[in-house]
Short mmCIF file of C-alpha atoms and ligand atoms in Angstrom, two decimals:
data_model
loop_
_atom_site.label_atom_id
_atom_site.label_comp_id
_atom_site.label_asym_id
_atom_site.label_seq_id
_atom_site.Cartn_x
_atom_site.Cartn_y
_atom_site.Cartn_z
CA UNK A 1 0.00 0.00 0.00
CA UNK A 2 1.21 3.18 -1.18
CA UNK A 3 0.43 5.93 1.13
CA UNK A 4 1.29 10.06 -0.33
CA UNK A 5 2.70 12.04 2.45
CA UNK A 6 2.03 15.88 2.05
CA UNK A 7 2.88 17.90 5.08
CA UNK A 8 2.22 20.88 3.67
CA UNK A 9 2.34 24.39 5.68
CA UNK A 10 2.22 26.03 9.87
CA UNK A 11 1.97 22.46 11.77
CA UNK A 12 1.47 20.49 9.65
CA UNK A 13 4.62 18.93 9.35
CA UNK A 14 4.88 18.79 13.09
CA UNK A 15 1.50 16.93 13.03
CA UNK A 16 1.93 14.51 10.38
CA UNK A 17 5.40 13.41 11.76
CA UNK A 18 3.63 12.01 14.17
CA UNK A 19 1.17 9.83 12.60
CA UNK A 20 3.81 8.77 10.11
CA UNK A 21 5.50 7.52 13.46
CA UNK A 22 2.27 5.45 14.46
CA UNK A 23 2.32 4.03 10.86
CA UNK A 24 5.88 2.96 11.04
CA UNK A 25 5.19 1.53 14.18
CA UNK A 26 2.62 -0.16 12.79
CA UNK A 27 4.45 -1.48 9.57
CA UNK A 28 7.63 -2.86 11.60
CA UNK A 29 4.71 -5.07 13.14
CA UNK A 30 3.80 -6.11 9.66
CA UNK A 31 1.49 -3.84 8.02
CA UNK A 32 2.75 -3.56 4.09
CA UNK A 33 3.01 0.30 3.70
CA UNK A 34 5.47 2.58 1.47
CA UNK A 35 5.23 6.10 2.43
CA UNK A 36 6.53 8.95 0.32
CA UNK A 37 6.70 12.85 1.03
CA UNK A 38 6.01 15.66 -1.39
CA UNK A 39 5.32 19.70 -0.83
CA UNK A 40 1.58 21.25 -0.98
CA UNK A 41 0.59 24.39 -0.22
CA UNK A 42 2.59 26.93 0.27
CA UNK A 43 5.31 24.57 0.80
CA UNK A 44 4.79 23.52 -2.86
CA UNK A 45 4.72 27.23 -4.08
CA UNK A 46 7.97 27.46 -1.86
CA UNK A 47 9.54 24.39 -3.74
CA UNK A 48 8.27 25.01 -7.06
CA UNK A 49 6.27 28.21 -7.79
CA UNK A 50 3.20 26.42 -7.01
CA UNK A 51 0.88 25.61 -4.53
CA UNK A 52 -0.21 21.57 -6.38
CA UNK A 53 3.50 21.25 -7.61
CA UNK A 54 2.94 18.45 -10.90
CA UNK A 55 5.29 16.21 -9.10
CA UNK A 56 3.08 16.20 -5.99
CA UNK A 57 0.09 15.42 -8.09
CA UNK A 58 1.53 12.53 -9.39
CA UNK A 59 2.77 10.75 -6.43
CA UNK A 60 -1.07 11.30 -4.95
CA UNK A 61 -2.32 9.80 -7.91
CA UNK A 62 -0.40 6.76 -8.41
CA UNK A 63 -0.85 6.29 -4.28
CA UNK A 64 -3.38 4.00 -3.02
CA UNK A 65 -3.96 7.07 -0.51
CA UNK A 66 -3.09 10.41 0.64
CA UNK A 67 -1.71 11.78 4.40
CA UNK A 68 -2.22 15.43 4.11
CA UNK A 69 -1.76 17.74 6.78
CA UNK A 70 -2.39 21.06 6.50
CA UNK A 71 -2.16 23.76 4.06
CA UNK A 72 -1.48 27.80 4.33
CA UNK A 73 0.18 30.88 5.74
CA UNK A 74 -0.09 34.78 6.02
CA UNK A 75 3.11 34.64 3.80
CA UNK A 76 0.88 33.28 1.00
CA UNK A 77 -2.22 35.86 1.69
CA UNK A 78 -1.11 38.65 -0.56
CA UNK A 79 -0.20 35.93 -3.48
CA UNK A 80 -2.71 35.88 -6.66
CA UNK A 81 -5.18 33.61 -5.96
CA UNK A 82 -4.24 31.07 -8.16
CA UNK A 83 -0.96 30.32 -6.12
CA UNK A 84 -2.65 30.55 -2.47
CA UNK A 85 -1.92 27.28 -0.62
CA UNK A 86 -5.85 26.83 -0.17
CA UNK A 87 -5.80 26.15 -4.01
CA UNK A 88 -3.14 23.73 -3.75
CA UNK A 89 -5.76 21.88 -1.65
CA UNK A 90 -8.75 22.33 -3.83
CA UNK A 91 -6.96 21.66 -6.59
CA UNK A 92 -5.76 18.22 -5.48
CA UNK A 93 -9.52 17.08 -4.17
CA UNK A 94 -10.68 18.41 -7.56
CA UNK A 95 -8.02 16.08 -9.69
CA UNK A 96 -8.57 12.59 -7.70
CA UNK A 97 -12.54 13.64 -7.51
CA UNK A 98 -12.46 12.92 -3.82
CA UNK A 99 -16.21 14.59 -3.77
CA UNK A 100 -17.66 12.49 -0.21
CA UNK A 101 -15.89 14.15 2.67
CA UNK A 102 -16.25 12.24 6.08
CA UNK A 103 -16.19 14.56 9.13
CA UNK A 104 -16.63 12.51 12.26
CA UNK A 105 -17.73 14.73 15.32
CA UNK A 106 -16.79 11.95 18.22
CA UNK A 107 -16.73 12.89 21.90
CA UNK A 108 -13.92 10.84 23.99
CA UNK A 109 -15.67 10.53 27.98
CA UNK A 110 -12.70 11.40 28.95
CA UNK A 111 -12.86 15.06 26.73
CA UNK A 112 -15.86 16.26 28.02
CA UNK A 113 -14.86 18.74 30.20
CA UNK A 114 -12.64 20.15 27.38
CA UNK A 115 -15.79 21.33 25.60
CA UNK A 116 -17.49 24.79 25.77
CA UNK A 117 -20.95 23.12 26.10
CA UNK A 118 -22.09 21.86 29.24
CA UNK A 119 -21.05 18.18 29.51
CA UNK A 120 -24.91 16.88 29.62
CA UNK A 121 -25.45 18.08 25.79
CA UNK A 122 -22.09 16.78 24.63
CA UNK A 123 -21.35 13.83 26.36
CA UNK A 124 -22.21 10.59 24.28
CA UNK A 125 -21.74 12.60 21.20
CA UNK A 126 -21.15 10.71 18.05
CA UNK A 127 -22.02 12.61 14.95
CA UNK A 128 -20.97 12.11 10.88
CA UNK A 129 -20.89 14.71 8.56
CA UNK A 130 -21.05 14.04 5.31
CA UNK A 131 -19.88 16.84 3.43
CA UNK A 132 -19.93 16.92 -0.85
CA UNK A 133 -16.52 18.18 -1.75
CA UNK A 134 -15.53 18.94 -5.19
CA UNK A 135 -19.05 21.33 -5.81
CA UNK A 136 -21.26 24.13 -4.86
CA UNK A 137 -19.95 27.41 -4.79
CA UNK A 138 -16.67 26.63 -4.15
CA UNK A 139 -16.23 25.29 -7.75
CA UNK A 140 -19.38 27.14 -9.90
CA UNK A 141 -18.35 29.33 -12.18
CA UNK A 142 -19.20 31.83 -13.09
CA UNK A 143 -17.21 33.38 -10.42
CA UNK A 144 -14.75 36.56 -9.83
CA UNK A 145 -14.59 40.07 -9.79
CA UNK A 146 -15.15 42.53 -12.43
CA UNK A 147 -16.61 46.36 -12.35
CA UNK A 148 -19.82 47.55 -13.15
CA UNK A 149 -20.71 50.10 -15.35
CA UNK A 150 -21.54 52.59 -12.58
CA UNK A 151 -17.53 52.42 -12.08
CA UNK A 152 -18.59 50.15 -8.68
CA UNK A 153 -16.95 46.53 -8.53
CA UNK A 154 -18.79 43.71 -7.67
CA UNK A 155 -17.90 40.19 -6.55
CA UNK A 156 -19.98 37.26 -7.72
CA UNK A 157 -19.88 33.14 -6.97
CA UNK A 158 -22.58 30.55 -8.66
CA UNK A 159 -24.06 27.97 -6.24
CA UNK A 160 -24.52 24.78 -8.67
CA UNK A 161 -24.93 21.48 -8.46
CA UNK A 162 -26.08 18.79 -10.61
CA UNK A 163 -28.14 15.91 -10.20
CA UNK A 164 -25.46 13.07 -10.56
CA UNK A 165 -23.67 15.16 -7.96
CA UNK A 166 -26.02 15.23 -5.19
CA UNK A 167 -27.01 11.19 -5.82
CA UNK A 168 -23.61 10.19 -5.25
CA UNK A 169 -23.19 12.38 -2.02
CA UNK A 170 -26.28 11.27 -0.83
CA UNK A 171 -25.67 7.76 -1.66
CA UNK A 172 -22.42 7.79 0.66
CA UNK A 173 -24.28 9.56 3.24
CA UNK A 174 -27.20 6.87 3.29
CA UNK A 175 -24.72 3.50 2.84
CA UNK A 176 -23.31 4.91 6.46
CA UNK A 177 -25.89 5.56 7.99
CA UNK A 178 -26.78 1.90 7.50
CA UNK A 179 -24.01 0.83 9.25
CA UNK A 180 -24.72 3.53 12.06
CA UNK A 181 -28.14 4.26 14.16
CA UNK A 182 -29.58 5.10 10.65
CA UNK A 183 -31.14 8.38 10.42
CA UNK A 184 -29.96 10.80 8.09
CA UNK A 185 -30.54 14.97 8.11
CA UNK A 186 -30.25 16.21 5.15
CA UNK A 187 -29.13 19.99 5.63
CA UNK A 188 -29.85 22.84 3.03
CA UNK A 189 -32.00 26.47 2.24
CA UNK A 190 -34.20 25.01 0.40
CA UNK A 191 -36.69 27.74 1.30
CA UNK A 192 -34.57 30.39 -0.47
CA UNK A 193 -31.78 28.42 -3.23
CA UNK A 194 -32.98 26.45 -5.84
CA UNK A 195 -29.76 24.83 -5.92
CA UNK A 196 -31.01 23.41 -2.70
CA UNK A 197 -34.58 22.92 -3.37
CA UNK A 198 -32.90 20.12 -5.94
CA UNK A 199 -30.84 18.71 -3.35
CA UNK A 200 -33.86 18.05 -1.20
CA UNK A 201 -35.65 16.36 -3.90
CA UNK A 202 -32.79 14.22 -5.05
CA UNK A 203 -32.19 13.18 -1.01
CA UNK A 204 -36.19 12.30 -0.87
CA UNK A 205 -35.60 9.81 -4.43
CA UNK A 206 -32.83 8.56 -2.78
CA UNK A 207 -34.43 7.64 0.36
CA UNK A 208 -36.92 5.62 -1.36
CA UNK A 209 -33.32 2.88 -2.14
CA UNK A 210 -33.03 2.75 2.00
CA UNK A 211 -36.05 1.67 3.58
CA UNK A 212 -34.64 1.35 7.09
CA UNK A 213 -32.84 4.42 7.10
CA UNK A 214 -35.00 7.59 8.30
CA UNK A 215 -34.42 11.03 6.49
CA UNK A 216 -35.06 14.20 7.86
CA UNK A 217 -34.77 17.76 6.52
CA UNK A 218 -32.67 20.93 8.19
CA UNK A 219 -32.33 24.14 6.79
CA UNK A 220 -28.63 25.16 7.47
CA UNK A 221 -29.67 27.85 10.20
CA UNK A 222 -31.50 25.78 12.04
CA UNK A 223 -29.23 23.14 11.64
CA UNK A 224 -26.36 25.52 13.00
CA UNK A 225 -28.69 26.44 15.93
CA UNK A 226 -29.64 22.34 16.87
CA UNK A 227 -26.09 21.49 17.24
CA UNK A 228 -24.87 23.63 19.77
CA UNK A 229 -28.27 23.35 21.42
CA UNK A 230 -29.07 19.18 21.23
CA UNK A 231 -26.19 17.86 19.05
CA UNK A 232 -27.48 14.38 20.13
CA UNK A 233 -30.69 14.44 17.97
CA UNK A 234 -28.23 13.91 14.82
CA UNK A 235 -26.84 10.62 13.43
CA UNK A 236 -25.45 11.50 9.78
CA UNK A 237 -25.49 15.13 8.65
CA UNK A 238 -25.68 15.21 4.51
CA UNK A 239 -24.55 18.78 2.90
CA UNK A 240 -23.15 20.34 0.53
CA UNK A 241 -19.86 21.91 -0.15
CA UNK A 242 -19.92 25.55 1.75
CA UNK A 243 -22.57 24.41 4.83
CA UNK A 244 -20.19 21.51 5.24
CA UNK A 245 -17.21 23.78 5.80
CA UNK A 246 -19.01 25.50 8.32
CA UNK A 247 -21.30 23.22 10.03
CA UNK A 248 -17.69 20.46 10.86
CA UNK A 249 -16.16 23.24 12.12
CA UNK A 250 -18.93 23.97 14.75
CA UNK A 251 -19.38 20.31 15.13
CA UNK A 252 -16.12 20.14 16.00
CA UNK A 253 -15.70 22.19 18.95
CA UNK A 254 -18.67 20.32 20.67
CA UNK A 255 -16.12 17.64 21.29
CA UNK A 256 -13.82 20.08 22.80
CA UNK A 257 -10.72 20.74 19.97
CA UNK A 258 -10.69 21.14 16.40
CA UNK A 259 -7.15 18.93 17.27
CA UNK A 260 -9.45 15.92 17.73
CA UNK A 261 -11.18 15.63 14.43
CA UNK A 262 -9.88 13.81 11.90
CA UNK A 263 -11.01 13.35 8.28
CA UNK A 264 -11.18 11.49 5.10
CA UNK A 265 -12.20 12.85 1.38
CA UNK A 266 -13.16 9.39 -1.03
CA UNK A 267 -13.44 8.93 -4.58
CA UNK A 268 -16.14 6.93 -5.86
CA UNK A 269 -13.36 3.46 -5.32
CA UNK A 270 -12.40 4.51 -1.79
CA UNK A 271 -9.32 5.85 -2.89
CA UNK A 272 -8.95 8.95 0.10
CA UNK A 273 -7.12 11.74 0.92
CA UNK A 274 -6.74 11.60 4.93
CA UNK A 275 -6.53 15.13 7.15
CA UNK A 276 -7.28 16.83 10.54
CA UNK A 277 -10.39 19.04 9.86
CA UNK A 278 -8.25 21.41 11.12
CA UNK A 279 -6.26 24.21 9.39
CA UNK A 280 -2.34 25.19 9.44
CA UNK A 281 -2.42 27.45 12.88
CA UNK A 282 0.30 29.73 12.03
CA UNK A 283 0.62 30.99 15.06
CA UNK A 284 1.41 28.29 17.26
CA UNK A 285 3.73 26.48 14.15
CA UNK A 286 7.35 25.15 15.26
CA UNK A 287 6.65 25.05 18.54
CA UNK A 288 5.59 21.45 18.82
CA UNK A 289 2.57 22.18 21.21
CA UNK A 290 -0.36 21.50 18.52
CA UNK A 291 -2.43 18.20 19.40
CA UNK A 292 -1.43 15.24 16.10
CA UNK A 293 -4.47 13.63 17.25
CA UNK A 294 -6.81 14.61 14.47
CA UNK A 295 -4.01 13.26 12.20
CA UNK A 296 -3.35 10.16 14.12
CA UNK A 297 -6.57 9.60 13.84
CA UNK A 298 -6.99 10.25 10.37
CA UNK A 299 -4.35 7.56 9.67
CA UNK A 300 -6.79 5.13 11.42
CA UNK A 301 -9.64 5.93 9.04
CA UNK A 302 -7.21 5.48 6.52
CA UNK A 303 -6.46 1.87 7.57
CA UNK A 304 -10.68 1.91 7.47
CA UNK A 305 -11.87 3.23 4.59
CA UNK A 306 -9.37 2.48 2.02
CA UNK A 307 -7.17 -0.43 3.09
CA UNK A 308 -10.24 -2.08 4.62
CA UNK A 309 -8.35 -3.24 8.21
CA UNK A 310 -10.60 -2.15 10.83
CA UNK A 311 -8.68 -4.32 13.22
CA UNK A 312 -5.58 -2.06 12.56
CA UNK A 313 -8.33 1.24 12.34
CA UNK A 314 -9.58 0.06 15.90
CA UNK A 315 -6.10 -0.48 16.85
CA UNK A 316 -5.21 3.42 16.50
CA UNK A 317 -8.28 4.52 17.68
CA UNK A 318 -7.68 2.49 21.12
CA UNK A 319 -4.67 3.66 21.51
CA UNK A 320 -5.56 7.38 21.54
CA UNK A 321 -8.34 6.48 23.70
CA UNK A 322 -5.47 4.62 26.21
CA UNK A 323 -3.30 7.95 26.20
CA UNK A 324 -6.36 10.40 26.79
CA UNK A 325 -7.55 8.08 29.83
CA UNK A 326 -3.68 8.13 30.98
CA UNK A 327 -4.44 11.76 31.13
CA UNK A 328 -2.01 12.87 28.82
CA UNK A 329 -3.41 16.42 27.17
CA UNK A 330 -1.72 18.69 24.33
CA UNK A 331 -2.57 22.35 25.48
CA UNK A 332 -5.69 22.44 23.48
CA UNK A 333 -7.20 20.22 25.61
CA UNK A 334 -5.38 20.76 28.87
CA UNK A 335 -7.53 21.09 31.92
CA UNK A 336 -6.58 20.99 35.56
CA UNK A 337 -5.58 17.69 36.87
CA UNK A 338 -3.95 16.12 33.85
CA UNK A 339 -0.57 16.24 32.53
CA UNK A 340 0.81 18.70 29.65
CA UNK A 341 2.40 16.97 26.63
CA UNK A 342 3.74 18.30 23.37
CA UNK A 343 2.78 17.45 20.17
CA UNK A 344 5.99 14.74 19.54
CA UNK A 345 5.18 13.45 23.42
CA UNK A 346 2.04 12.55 22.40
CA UNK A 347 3.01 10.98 19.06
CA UNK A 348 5.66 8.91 21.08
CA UNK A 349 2.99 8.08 24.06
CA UNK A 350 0.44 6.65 21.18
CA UNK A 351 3.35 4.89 19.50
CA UNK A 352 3.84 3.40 22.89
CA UNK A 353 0.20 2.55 23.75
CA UNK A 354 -0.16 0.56 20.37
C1 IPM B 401 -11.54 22.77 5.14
C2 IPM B 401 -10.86 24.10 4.92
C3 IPM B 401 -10.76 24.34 3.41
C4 IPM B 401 -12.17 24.38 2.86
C5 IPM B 401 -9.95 25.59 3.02
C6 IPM B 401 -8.58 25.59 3.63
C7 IPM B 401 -9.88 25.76 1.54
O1 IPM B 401 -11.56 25.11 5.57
O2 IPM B 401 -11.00 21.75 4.70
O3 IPM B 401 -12.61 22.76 5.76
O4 IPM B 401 -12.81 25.45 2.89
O5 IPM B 401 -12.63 23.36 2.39
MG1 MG B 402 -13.14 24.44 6.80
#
């Protein structure tokens, strides 16, 4: 198994140092796995003048799956748009069509306390988010900036999304949900895009294929509202592109740190790209305090989703769960009463509790 490695930019070499660890770990006990690095990002604008360096696409195509971990940098902001590290990104989950992104919102017991919310709402919390990747405004042209006649510029982005897209999104979304407590909430604003209004009916066709699977509607500001208020009440969130972005990132401090949530973008063969849902927090880069959980753990649904081991998955995921209830905390999750580790401390402490 051929596994792309592409640090990219802030911590996210720090971060994916450590997960490579837990996979070397893992393959001197016998799992098959070549691992090669390449830039992204700014990193690959850096190396090469841009931020998806040719080279870098390559390697992640001919892998049997990507390690990413994070891309950009107020170095890069003032850069034309075309050569900003988020690009690189886009780019690269544009070329290997990973359009089903899986954004797991899990709450470890032993985290609760770490969250914001009180630890009643949170506690039990085990949410997926099923976010479409690779459409929706984020790729709908037409798109930029031009000036109106009046002299006054305007800025303009097209919400689209076809038919095909939203079945295969929603198929993803419904084929988990099977395997989970099966209820799927289909978020949109249906009430005011069209673009949505067709999403809703393609979800309803779909639903018709799943008979034990129960489908529920959300428009995105309720939706917003419900999980900081009873996060419980979801199973599988389905959405597209932008309220996907925005909705795991909420969902993601319910379980206390953005560090804990880890990631995986598939192709229609289960080929993946595997990241912390994270970004490349400049400002604590170099330092080696960030938490490599999220990537750590991404590296487990790695082992799940694509190389099909959910004994090895399970065996990641245990381990994290060992060094949490050891009480070992990067600063991001650091409450009274447990111990303080850096971000290569707790890379060697899950190494240890594999
Ligand atoms: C994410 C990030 C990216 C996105 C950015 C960095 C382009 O926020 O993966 O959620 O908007 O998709
Ligand atoms: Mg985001």
């Amino acid at each position: 198994m051929k596994i792309a490695v592409l640090p990219g930019d802030g911590i996210g070499p720090e971060i994916v140092a450590q997960a490579s660890k837990v996979l070397q770990a893992l393959s001197k006990d016998g799992l098959k796995i070549e691992m090669e690095q390449a830039p992204i990002g700014g990193a690959g604008y850096d190396a090469s003048g841009d931020p998806l360096p040719a080279a870098t696409l390559k390697l992640a195509q001919d892998a049997d799956a990507v390690l990413l971990g994070a891309v950009g940098g107020w170095q890069y902001d003032t850069l034309p748009r075309p050569m900003r590290p988020e690009q690189g990104l886009l780019r690269i989950r544009k070329e290997l069509n990973l359009f089903a992104n899986l954004r797991p919102a899990l709450l470890y017991p032993e985290l609760a306390d770490a969250s914001t919310l009180k630890p009643e709402v949170v506690s039990g919390l085990d949410i997926m988010i099923v976010r479409e990747l690779t459409g929706d405004i984020y790729f709908g042209q037409p798109r930029g900036i031009h000036t109106l006649a009046n002299g006054e510029r305007e800025g303009y982005n097209t919400m689209r999304y076809s038919e095909s897209e939203i079945r295969r999104i929603g198929h993803v979304a419904f084929g988990i949900a099977s395997k989970r407590n099966r209820k799927v909430c289909s978020v949109d604003k249906a009430n005011v895009l069209e673009t949505t209004e067709l999403w809703r009916q393609v979800m309803i066709e779909i639903a018709k294929d799943y008979p034990d699977v129960e489908l529920s509607h959300m428009y995105v500001d309720n939706a917003a509202m419900q999980l900081v208020r009873a996060p419980k009440q979801f199973d599988v969130i389905v959405t597209g592109n932008i309220f996907g972005d925005i909705l795991s990132d909420e969902a993601s401090m319910l379980t206390g740190s953005i560090g804990m949530l880890p990631s995986a973008s598939l192709d229609s063969n289960n080929k993946g790209m595997y990241e912390p849902s994270h970004g490349s927090a400049p400002d604590i880069a170099g330092k080696n305090i960030a938490n490599p959980l999220a990537t750590i753990l991404s590296a487990a649904m790695m082992l799940r989703y694509t190389f099909n081991d959910e004994t090895t998955a399970q065996r990641i995921e245990n381990a994290v769960k060992k060094v949490l209830a050891n009480g070992l905390r990067t600063a991001d999750i650091f409450v009274a009463g447990t111990q303080k580790v850096s971000c290569s401390e707790m890379g060697d402490a899950v190494v240890a509790a594999l």
